[in-house]
XYZ file of C-alpha atoms in Angstrom:
692
model
C 16.906 23.085 -0.073
C 18.653 24.449 -3.134
C 18.332 27.990 -1.776
C 19.724 26.880 1.595
C 22.685 25.273 -0.166
C 23.340 28.547 -1.974
C 23.124 30.492 1.297
C 25.678 28.166 2.880
C 27.955 28.341 -0.157
C 27.896 32.164 -0.112
C 28.239 32.315 3.698
C 24.982 34.236 4.155
C 23.608 33.728 7.689
C 19.970 32.878 8.424
C 18.641 34.323 11.681
C 15.034 33.088 11.490
C 12.797 31.078 9.174
C 9.081 31.259 8.392
C 7.754 28.577 6.070
C 4.565 27.392 4.454
C 3.711 23.920 3.092
C 6.853 22.378 1.554
C 8.782 25.414 2.780
C 7.703 24.583 6.320
C 9.159 21.079 6.007
C 12.502 22.214 4.602
C 12.658 25.263 6.871
C 11.673 23.373 10.001
C 14.228 20.625 9.497
C 16.961 23.159 8.699
C 16.038 25.224 11.759
C 16.191 22.126 13.964
C 19.813 21.411 13.083
C 20.019 19.692 9.701
C 22.508 21.107 7.218
C 21.429 21.701 3.624
C 23.551 18.753 2.515
C 22.006 16.459 5.135
C 18.543 17.574 4.044
C 19.254 16.799 0.415
C 20.686 13.369 1.253
C 17.655 12.588 3.435
C 14.766 13.952 1.399
C 15.950 12.517 -1.908
C 15.906 8.926 -0.662
C 13.442 6.957 -2.860
C 11.909 5.089 0.097
C 11.292 8.317 2.000
C 9.831 10.025 -1.077
C 7.477 7.092 -1.607
C 6.379 7.246 2.031
C 5.712 10.994 1.842
C 3.464 10.314 -1.149
C 1.880 7.339 0.667
C 3.278 4.951 -1.953
C 4.642 2.356 0.414
C 6.249 -0.734 -1.093
C 3.909 -3.719 -1.114
C 6.498 -5.610 0.941
C 5.539 -3.526 3.990
C 1.890 -4.659 3.978
C 0.796 -7.454 6.285
C 0.009 -10.814 4.697
C -3.767 -10.419 4.686
C -3.547 -6.927 3.182
C -1.430 -8.349 0.357
C -4.105 -10.953 -0.396
C -6.795 -8.282 -0.423
C -4.656 -6.332 -2.886
C -4.587 -9.352 -5.217
C -8.384 -9.569 -5.159
C -9.643 -6.002 -4.870
C -8.986 -2.747 -6.715
C -10.343 -0.204 -4.257
C -10.537 0.070 -0.479
C -12.660 2.587 1.411
C -12.526 3.016 5.163
C -15.514 4.177 7.160
C -16.612 4.156 10.762
C -19.775 4.573 12.786
C -19.988 5.964 16.301
C -22.510 7.942 18.331
C -25.049 7.969 15.522
C -22.589 9.313 12.928
C -20.718 7.874 9.972
C -17.048 8.781 9.570
C -15.083 8.741 6.319
C -11.446 9.608 5.483
C -10.717 13.343 5.337
C -8.124 12.950 2.593
C -7.464 10.541 -0.255
C -3.945 9.913 1.088
C -4.755 7.868 4.163
C -2.410 7.017 6.988
C 0.148 9.115 8.773
C 3.293 8.469 6.730
C 4.396 12.127 6.304
C 3.798 12.863 9.983
C 5.642 9.731 11.050
C 8.655 10.548 8.887
C 8.889 14.115 10.187
C 8.459 12.840 13.741
C 11.415 10.456 13.474
C 13.612 12.976 11.646
C 13.186 15.504 14.461
C 13.252 12.995 17.325
C 16.747 13.919 18.524
C 17.077 17.462 17.167
C 14.259 19.322 18.944
C 15.468 20.478 22.372
C 12.401 22.552 23.176
C 8.718 22.889 22.333
C 9.396 26.617 21.929
C 10.413 27.015 18.286
C 12.199 30.296 19.068
C 14.736 28.226 21.017
C 15.639 25.996 18.082
C 19.140 26.518 16.642
C 17.386 28.889 14.218
C 14.033 30.380 15.364
C 11.198 29.009 13.242
C 7.483 29.435 12.505
C 5.192 27.341 10.309
C 2.066 28.745 8.691
C -1.221 26.820 8.572
C -4.868 27.571 7.896
C -7.737 26.987 10.340
C -10.203 25.087 8.168
C -13.086 26.049 10.464
C -12.586 29.836 10.279
C -10.223 30.379 7.355
C -7.847 32.256 9.645
C -4.071 32.124 9.447
C -2.434 30.202 12.298
C 1.242 30.825 13.069
C 2.741 27.752 14.724
C 5.657 28.771 16.929
C 5.513 26.154 19.682
C 4.477 22.589 20.422
C 5.482 19.538 18.426
C 7.706 20.544 15.507
C 6.810 17.538 13.348
C 3.082 18.138 13.846
C 3.502 21.819 12.924
C 5.289 20.955 9.680
C 2.736 18.241 8.899
C -0.165 20.669 9.459
C 1.364 23.283 7.180
C 1.564 20.817 4.253
C -1.962 19.346 4.579
C -3.386 19.984 1.113
C -7.199 19.906 1.579
C -8.768 16.808 0.063
C -5.388 15.111 -0.317
C -4.092 14.918 3.281
C -6.303 14.790 6.355
C -6.293 17.986 8.477
C -4.168 18.056 11.633
C -5.725 18.932 14.993
C -3.459 21.190 17.097
C -4.386 23.374 20.067
C -8.117 22.993 19.309
C -7.595 24.082 15.685
C -8.240 21.859 12.657
C -5.375 22.866 10.376
C -4.661 22.543 6.647
C -2.131 23.918 4.158
C -0.950 27.421 5.039
C -0.710 28.331 1.359
C -4.430 29.085 1.404
C -3.809 32.243 3.455
C -0.070 33.032 3.398
C 2.015 31.201 0.822
C 4.962 33.628 1.153
C 5.004 34.646 4.867
C 7.029 37.866 4.587
C 4.985 39.536 7.349
C 5.639 36.680 9.768
C 9.392 36.863 9.125
C 9.353 40.590 9.891
C 7.527 39.983 13.173
C 10.241 37.446 14.041
C 12.805 40.261 13.756
C 14.133 39.881 10.214
C 15.826 43.089 8.978
C 16.417 41.662 5.512
C 13.851 39.212 4.162
C 15.042 36.618 1.645
C 11.705 35.589 0.171
C 11.603 32.342 -1.831
C 8.511 32.132 -4.009
C 8.085 28.530 -5.154
C 4.536 28.963 -6.424
C 4.021 26.903 -9.556
C 1.925 27.987 -12.567
C -1.710 27.018 -12.786
C -2.279 23.572 -14.228
C -3.741 23.142 -17.703
C -7.332 21.861 -18.009
C -6.147 18.365 -18.963
C -4.581 17.990 -15.491
C -7.800 18.837 -13.658
C -9.324 15.386 -14.049
C -8.878 14.042 -10.512
C -9.240 15.175 -6.917
C -5.487 15.689 -6.456
C -5.227 17.956 -9.495
C -8.257 20.006 -8.481
C -7.072 20.343 -4.862
C -3.643 21.552 -5.947
C -5.214 24.001 -8.385
C -7.282 25.535 -5.582
C -4.132 25.916 -3.458
C -2.347 27.565 -6.394
C -5.215 29.982 -7.062
C -5.452 31.144 -3.454
C -1.698 31.042 -2.953
C -0.993 33.197 -5.993
C -3.356 35.877 -4.688
C -1.688 36.204 -1.279
C 1.816 35.807 -2.771
C 1.278 38.917 -4.868
C 0.428 40.836 -1.708
C 3.551 39.561 0.036
C 5.796 40.467 -2.907
C 4.313 43.969 -2.948
C 5.337 44.389 0.710
C 9.038 43.746 -0.005
C 11.394 46.724 0.295
C 14.590 47.652 -1.519
C 16.571 45.944 1.265
C 14.828 42.615 0.754
C 15.629 39.822 -1.711
C 13.162 37.901 -3.887
C 14.104 34.511 -5.345
C 11.644 32.879 -7.760
C 12.856 29.481 -9.019
C 11.113 28.383 -12.215
C 9.830 24.980 -11.088
C 7.651 24.486 -14.140
C 5.166 21.682 -13.501
C 6.828 20.420 -10.297
C 4.098 20.545 -7.652
C 4.210 20.355 -3.870
C 3.368 16.632 -4.046
C 6.039 15.668 -6.586
C 8.355 14.221 -3.932
C 10.118 12.027 -6.487
C 11.335 15.173 -8.293
C 12.982 16.674 -5.213
C 16.502 16.492 -6.686
C 15.357 18.382 -9.780
C 13.666 21.069 -7.659
C 16.796 21.429 -5.494
C 18.989 22.010 -8.554
C 16.626 24.660 -9.943
C 16.406 26.410 -6.568
C 20.175 26.477 -6.103
C 20.765 27.971 -9.553
C 18.095 30.645 -9.045
C 19.455 31.572 -5.610
C 23.081 31.819 -6.740
C 22.057 34.079 -9.609
C 20.304 36.514 -7.258
C 22.478 36.297 -4.134
C 26.027 36.174 -5.542
C 26.169 39.935 -6.301
C 24.952 40.829 -2.761
C 28.351 41.033 -1.077
C 26.956 42.965 1.907
C 25.036 39.901 3.096
C 28.064 37.596 3.028
C 30.215 36.924 6.092
C 33.930 36.274 6.141
C 34.942 32.613 6.469
C 35.852 33.151 10.141
C 32.638 35.018 10.954
C 30.532 32.380 9.202
C 32.306 29.598 11.109
C 31.453 31.391 14.357
C 27.836 31.791 13.175
C 27.551 28.055 12.446
C 28.998 27.210 15.848
C 26.405 29.404 17.569
C 23.485 28.041 15.546
C 24.279 24.360 15.434
C 22.523 21.735 17.511
C 24.511 19.043 19.283
C 22.389 15.865 19.272
C 21.881 14.001 22.505
C 24.210 11.076 23.148
C 21.873 8.144 23.686
C 23.237 4.784 24.808
C 20.259 2.513 25.351
C 16.494 2.651 25.654
C 15.975 2.559 29.425
C 12.173 2.393 29.339
C 9.196 2.496 26.965
C 5.933 4.216 27.892
C 2.612 3.947 26.035
C 0.241 6.891 26.334
C -3.092 7.999 24.902
C -4.748 4.607 24.515
C -8.073 3.885 26.173
C -9.764 1.279 24.002
C -6.702 -0.510 22.592
C -4.786 -2.561 25.203
C -1.260 -1.494 26.043
C -0.127 -5.108 25.665
C -1.367 -5.168 22.050
C 0.571 -1.983 21.261
C 3.739 -3.301 22.907
C 3.484 -6.569 20.972
C 3.957 -4.616 17.719
C 7.101 -2.823 18.928
C 10.443 -4.354 17.996
C 12.199 -1.621 19.971
C 12.810 -3.051 23.444
C 14.018 -1.611 26.745
C 17.707 -2.297 27.290
C 18.496 -2.277 23.555
C 20.528 0.423 21.745
C 18.634 3.286 20.142
C 17.752 2.466 16.540
C 15.730 5.240 14.889
C 15.097 3.237 11.725
C 13.529 0.561 13.919
C 11.456 3.183 15.739
C 10.214 4.410 12.358
C 9.212 0.850 11.406
C 7.489 0.421 14.788
C 5.432 3.574 14.276
C 4.530 2.441 10.784
C 3.487 -0.975 12.085
C 1.196 0.612 14.681
C -0.261 3.022 12.140
C -1.116 0.175 9.774
C -3.214 -1.529 12.447
C -5.888 0.997 11.470
C -6.828 1.759 15.071
C -5.199 5.189 15.397
C -5.510 8.612 13.833
C -1.950 9.399 14.848
C 1.036 7.625 16.367
C 4.037 9.632 17.573
C 7.296 8.989 19.375
C 9.223 11.205 21.778
C 12.353 10.950 23.910
C 11.757 11.362 27.644
C 14.117 11.742 30.599
C 13.529 10.443 34.107
C 16.550 11.433 36.155
C 19.510 9.707 34.563
C 17.315 7.370 32.531
C 16.294 8.035 28.923
C 13.319 6.326 27.344
C 10.892 6.251 24.470
C 7.316 7.495 24.784
C 4.804 6.239 22.215
C 1.650 8.360 22.123
C -1.387 7.163 20.189
C -4.568 9.016 19.278
C -7.330 6.467 18.855
C -9.942 6.857 16.175
C -13.316 7.645 17.756
C -14.758 4.808 15.677
C -13.867 1.182 15.023
C -12.724 0.981 11.433
C -14.719 -0.813 8.757
C -13.332 -1.444 5.294
C -15.275 -1.805 2.060
C -13.422 -3.305 -0.895
C -14.399 -3.566 -4.547
C -12.947 -5.701 -7.322
C -13.554 -6.685 -10.930
C -12.643 -9.729 -13.014
C -13.339 -10.110 -16.758
C -12.030 -12.815 -19.090
C -13.140 -13.192 -22.714
C -11.649 -15.400 -25.446
C -14.080 -14.049 -28.103
C -15.237 -17.612 -28.771
C -18.079 -17.731 -26.283
C -15.827 -18.426 -23.305
C -16.483 -15.243 -21.370
C -16.362 -14.877 -17.607
C -16.978 -11.920 -15.368
C -17.177 -11.258 -11.678
C -17.858 -8.319 -9.393
C -16.261 -8.645 -5.974
C -17.171 -6.919 -2.730
C -15.558 -7.197 0.659
C -16.466 -5.868 4.076
C -14.217 -6.175 7.114
C -15.207 -5.128 10.622
C -12.170 -4.588 12.857
C -11.595 -4.342 16.619
C -14.263 -6.862 17.534
C -12.471 -7.348 20.858
C -9.270 -6.342 22.629
C -7.204 -9.014 20.924
C -7.967 -7.433 17.544
C -10.534 -9.870 16.141
C -11.965 -9.105 12.695
C -15.167 -10.128 10.961
C -14.223 -10.686 7.311
C -16.851 -10.992 4.576
C -16.515 -11.517 0.833
C -19.179 -11.449 -1.884
C -18.964 -12.220 -5.603
C -21.582 -12.054 -8.350
C -21.200 -13.076 -11.978
C -20.350 -16.446 -13.468
C -19.420 -17.470 -9.954
C -21.595 -16.526 -7.014
C -19.965 -16.629 -3.628
C -20.618 -15.554 -0.062
C -17.875 -16.089 2.499
C -17.789 -15.028 6.142
C -15.062 -15.571 8.711
C -14.333 -14.508 12.273
C -10.581 -14.010 12.489
C -9.693 -14.271 16.172
C -6.063 -13.869 17.322
C -5.280 -15.729 20.507
C -2.308 -13.541 21.392
C -1.702 -9.800 21.118
C 0.828 -10.080 18.304
C -1.645 -11.979 16.118
C 0.943 -14.647 15.324
C -1.524 -17.415 16.310
C -5.230 -17.319 15.504
C -8.416 -19.312 15.054
C -10.922 -18.647 12.279
C -14.392 -20.227 12.128
C -15.944 -19.661 8.691
C -18.876 -20.448 6.412
C -19.153 -20.324 2.623
C -21.698 -20.609 -0.183
C -20.315 -21.068 -3.710
C -22.130 -21.497 -7.034
C -19.820 -22.087 -10.025
C -20.011 -23.090 -13.696
C -17.699 -25.825 -15.022
C -17.062 -26.549 -18.708
C -16.471 -30.041 -20.107
C -14.667 -30.451 -23.449
C -14.006 -33.298 -25.825
C -10.980 -32.103 -27.716
C -11.836 -28.536 -28.707
C -15.603 -29.090 -28.549
C -17.654 -27.979 -25.557
C -19.934 -30.912 -24.766
C -21.361 -30.043 -21.349
C -21.560 -27.414 -18.655
C -22.159 -28.157 -14.989
C -23.524 -26.020 -12.192
C -21.874 -26.813 -8.864
C -23.159 -25.512 -5.541
C -21.136 -25.836 -2.350
C -22.336 -25.076 1.172
C -19.701 -25.633 3.824
C -18.359 -24.573 7.179
C -14.964 -24.908 8.770
C -12.701 -24.023 11.651
C -9.083 -23.050 11.018
C -6.195 -22.906 13.440
C -3.370 -20.853 12.006
C -0.191 -18.933 12.408
C 1.347 -15.888 10.742
C 5.058 -15.629 9.978
C 5.911 -11.951 9.996
C 4.096 -10.235 7.163
C 5.094 -12.715 4.467
C 3.387 -16.052 5.198
C 0.374 -17.738 6.782
C -0.413 -21.369 7.642
C -3.933 -22.730 8.269
C -5.263 -26.181 9.125
C -8.665 -27.336 10.289
C -11.793 -29.406 9.740
C -14.259 -28.636 6.969
C -17.764 -30.053 6.500
C -20.359 -29.336 3.827
C -22.508 -30.448 0.922
C -21.887 -30.364 -2.843
C -24.569 -30.455 -5.543
C -23.232 -30.680 -9.116
C -25.709 -31.074 -11.980
C -25.493 -30.695 -15.777
C -26.743 -27.336 -17.028
C -25.993 -28.024 -20.692
C -25.366 -31.446 -22.258
C -26.782 -34.897 -22.827
C -29.633 -35.924 -20.497
C -27.704 -39.067 -19.554
C -24.915 -37.071 -17.899
C -24.496 -37.927 -14.197
C -25.312 -35.634 -11.299
C -23.407 -35.510 -8.021
C -24.794 -35.013 -4.539
C -22.133 -35.494 -1.870
C -21.435 -34.674 1.713
C -17.792 -33.731 2.167
C -15.997 -33.841 5.474
C -12.274 -33.651 5.964
C -9.197 -31.616 6.802
C -8.077 -28.534 4.876
C -4.420 -27.509 4.947
C -3.356 -24.218 3.400
C -0.109 -22.283 3.290
C 0.678 -18.997 1.607
C 3.862 -16.988 1.127
C 3.899 -13.584 -0.560
C 6.954 -11.348 -0.995
C 5.918 -9.820 -4.337
C 6.567 -6.110 -4.749
C 5.620 -3.543 -7.346
C 2.374 -3.179 -9.296
C -0.122 -5.872 -8.359
C -0.652 -7.223 -11.879
C 2.913 -6.603 -13.019
C 5.105 -7.508 -10.037
C 8.619 -6.081 -9.955
C 10.317 -8.571 -7.656
C 9.715 -11.269 -5.079
C 8.117 -14.686 -4.753
C 4.669 -16.179 -4.306
C 3.675 -19.633 -3.087
C 0.254 -21.091 -2.330
C -0.565 -24.600 -1.127
C -4.236 -25.581 -1.012
C -5.097 -29.142 0.033
C -8.125 -31.100 1.180
C -8.291 -34.636 2.591
C -11.863 -36.017 2.578
C -12.535 -38.875 5.014
C -15.609 -40.960 5.767
C -14.648 -40.831 9.450
C -15.481 -37.105 9.284
C -18.860 -37.656 7.594
C -17.707 -37.643 3.964
C -19.514 -39.676 1.299
C -16.273 -40.021 -0.668
C -12.640 -40.415 0.356
C -9.986 -38.604 -1.651
C -6.890 -36.455 -1.315
C -6.185 -33.299 -3.283
C -3.244 -30.909 -3.084
C -2.263 -28.080 -5.419
C 0.881 -25.976 -5.219
C 1.082 -22.699 -7.157
C 4.195 -20.550 -7.246
C 5.747 -17.534 -8.939
C 9.205 -15.968 -9.005
C 9.927 -12.542 -10.474
C 13.362 -11.615 -11.830
C 14.355 -8.296 -13.399
C 14.029 -4.548 -12.968
C 11.580 -1.744 -13.626
C 12.062 -1.952 -17.408
C 12.415 -5.681 -18.048
C 11.307 -8.634 -15.980
C 10.747 -12.366 -16.257
C 7.975 -14.072 -14.292
C 8.240 -17.828 -13.816
C 5.031 -19.492 -12.613
C 4.345 -23.156 -11.912
C 1.292 -25.199 -10.980
C 1.526 -28.748 -9.611
C -1.415 -30.805 -8.339
C -2.091 -34.400 -7.438
C -4.807 -36.765 -6.214
C -2.190 -39.079 -4.615
C -3.679 -42.155 -6.344
C -7.192 -41.390 -5.052
C -10.176 -40.407 -7.185
C -11.078 -36.702 -7.108
C -14.783 -36.080 -7.898
C -15.452 -34.386 -11.239
C -16.413 -31.048 -9.704
C -13.084 -30.769 -7.859
C -10.694 -31.805 -10.668
C -7.731 -29.739 -11.842
C -8.121 -27.686 -15.021
C -5.888 -25.911 -17.538
C -6.610 -23.654 -20.492
C -7.004 -19.969 -21.179
C -4.788 -16.914 -21.141
C -1.333 -17.715 -19.677
C -2.634 -21.169 -18.699
C -1.722 -22.953 -21.947
C -2.731 -20.016 -24.117
C -4.518 -20.990 -27.292
C -6.731 -23.475 -25.470
C -10.203 -22.651 -24.189
C -10.723 -21.960 -20.493
C -10.961 -25.273 -18.557
C -10.373 -27.210 -21.800
C -8.150 -29.725 -20.005
C -9.459 -31.491 -16.906
C -7.911 -34.307 -14.852
C -6.671 -35.877 -11.627
C -3.065 -34.665 -11.900
C -1.733 -31.372 -13.216
C 1.637 -29.899 -14.059
C 2.291 -26.588 -15.825
C 5.171 -24.119 -16.148
C 4.930 -20.650 -17.685
C 7.672 -18.187 -18.632
C 6.244 -14.678 -18.931
C 8.317 -11.733 -20.175
C 7.275 -8.126 -19.496
C 8.772 -4.902 -20.844
C 7.578 -1.553 -19.581
C 7.146 0.784 -22.552
C 5.516 3.804 -20.969
C 2.920 5.196 -18.606
C -0.798 5.753 -18.856
C -2.241 9.194 -18.069
C -2.481 9.428 -14.272
C -6.276 9.428 -14.349
C -6.235 6.061 -16.174
C -3.550 4.212 -14.224
C 0.207 3.607 -14.156
C 2.473 1.430 -16.314
C 2.035 0.270 -19.912
C 3.650 -3.038 -20.958
C 4.245 -5.421 -23.824
C 4.975 -9.075 -23.189
C 4.905 -12.658 -24.242
C 4.876 -16.141 -22.772
C 6.043 -19.680 -23.374
C 3.989 -22.331 -21.576
C 4.010 -26.066 -21.100
C 1.815 -28.437 -19.128
C -0.957 -31.009 -19.103
C -3.429 -32.913 -16.971
C -3.551 -36.689 -16.521
C -6.097 -39.176 -15.290
C -3.641 -41.000 -13.037
C -0.039 -40.864 -11.881
C 0.852 -43.791 -14.172
C 0.101 -41.670 -17.235
C 2.299 -38.709 -16.244
C 5.032 -38.185 -18.835
C 7.031 -35.230 -20.099
C 6.296 -36.510 -23.591
C 2.662 -35.818 -22.908
C 3.164 -32.113 -22.271
C 1.218 -29.651 -24.360
C 2.637 -26.252 -25.258
C 1.287 -22.771 -25.742
C 2.508 -19.222 -26.236
C 1.118 -15.713 -26.244
C 1.819 -12.110 -27.174
C 0.040 -9.296 -25.371
C -0.066 -5.693 -24.308
C -0.842 -4.903 -20.676
C -1.699 -1.886 -18.600
C -1.929 -1.209 -14.879
C -5.283 0.595 -15.048
C -7.588 2.020 -12.415
C -9.854 -0.982 -13.109
C -7.002 -3.378 -12.379
C -4.419 -5.170 -14.532
C -5.638 -5.273 -18.145
C -4.319 -7.564 -20.888
C -5.202 -7.845 -24.558
C -3.416 -10.507 -26.518
C -3.414 -13.582 -28.640
C -2.456 -17.140 -27.752
C -1.281 -20.113 -29.796
C -1.564 -23.812 -28.966
C 0.675 -26.575 -30.311
C -2.239 -27.855 -32.390
C -2.272 -24.567 -34.294
C -5.337 -23.097 -32.620
C -5.212 -19.326 -32.076
C -7.321 -17.443 -29.563
C -7.656 -13.770 -28.692
C -8.043 -12.653 -25.099
C -9.283 -9.680 -23.145
C -8.447 -10.052 -19.486
C -9.008 -7.735 -16.531
C -7.642 -9.097 -13.268
C -4.768 -11.386 -12.357
C -4.101 -14.128 -14.938
C -1.278 -15.745 -12.969
C -3.646 -17.854 -10.798
C -2.250 -16.137 -7.710
C -5.529 -15.199 -6.062
């Protein structure tokens, strides 16, 4: 883009463009009608850069995906069809770059013949099956650009005209020969090849993939440079360590490119047109966008397995409404995130005097399955250690309404198996039913003051049936009957301790709201709210009658450098008697720090925590993301009955810690202090804010 800006500034005309990888994106958009200034304004937008790198804000995930993100560290998609297993072809899943390019070119591509664009254009790609160079000069412009930038191992290949295509830099990173075949008399070659990475950078699949591209690209670039004549121009911006995937550094790369181009091109007066001649050139090579008033019709094409009604239910663009290309982009993203399609594209179609939108989907040949893995470790270095390994498996597309079979497994201090059939009863998924079953085996500590006096093993076997609704992608409400059995027996303690054997039947009511954004363990903004309640009744087969409701919330205030997280936890038995195994507890890191885990236990609970975070740096990319220091002030208590609740009875705690957003999940190491003077040290991997 910087070179294009320099060409415009010096009034040097461009008669044709051949581009590879990032050059194909910039060149293709410029050839379709964008000015250099429009390109810079568009491609330097933070949201667009994040999408190109598949770093979508958490706020765009659906509600269930957000909850998975709170529980699990890693998600792997796989499929099975016709006796074969299918796995992702690139570590950057989804179709975000293709979707963005599709929307950007939606109104500027008048023909599928790239020679008829305002400036003739070709993109270079590599056939991954044969290793041959493929020159893309027709078809879908967005798909051609997307194919040319498909770094093997990072982005999935693109299938076009029976070719499986990847990054063109493997075979022709500086397509001088293609430009000559397009009729260029003077070739202005822009070599943006970056130096080879140092060994320390080759510690992940992205680094290795880019290094391979650089190695092969440098070889064919040298051949292209050798073919340049005295009439041609070579521009070689020194991009340093800026790679093809550093979308967030686009502004820096543009500045370097512009400076390098001006230095080389300014002396070449023969290439520059007069102001009048250049104005005539721009008039001849500009594209006048179509004037679109309203969407007259919407067509869905390409689907066989997925119902058209389900696809339409996820489109906010409606016939009869004005054209809104930002909304179309969000619609395509929403469809892509269903996980049913390899590709989703939009096109403008004309039927006589009517103009409409055509959505074309390419279904995956398999029904997606998702494996998820998580880790939770908590240690207070005083014998109060906990650990858990979490696994999840979700089977999607059970039927045409989009039912899912969701399964969760945990081993460690807690052992849990949970299975649920999530069945929407409309195509939008806004209303659903969810029969489920669960087995849970947990350990509960009992303290007298600071002394551990007993430990109970509690086993729960239950089933339930939820009726629920989703509110956009931010909230979910569930209500339904639950029936099961609880066995709670002392594992450690006096032989006279009681055991519990109860049948529990009642109604469960749950509500969740999640607008948190940013790193999962160190949220940047937003709110979180979770209500979990159970009302046990003898009329539903319960041995005991009681009510229990707990409300947990969080609010994040601040910016990328400094933020304050306010969390609160309120729970009540509503003057009933909650059985021991279901009581509220407090204690542990950021839950009255300084106390032992589950040190306080009772029928009512109230706690407020103020947590301050300051970002002080970044971990090496192979280890994770942000590095933080922080501290907390906490107050709360539990009570045996509502009559005993008093602010004077609050206990207080505080903590100091360092935190890191690691590849294993949020990690904290710190120390906590209680009002009684007790100090504890903590190592915590997972979410300590009781949000999951």
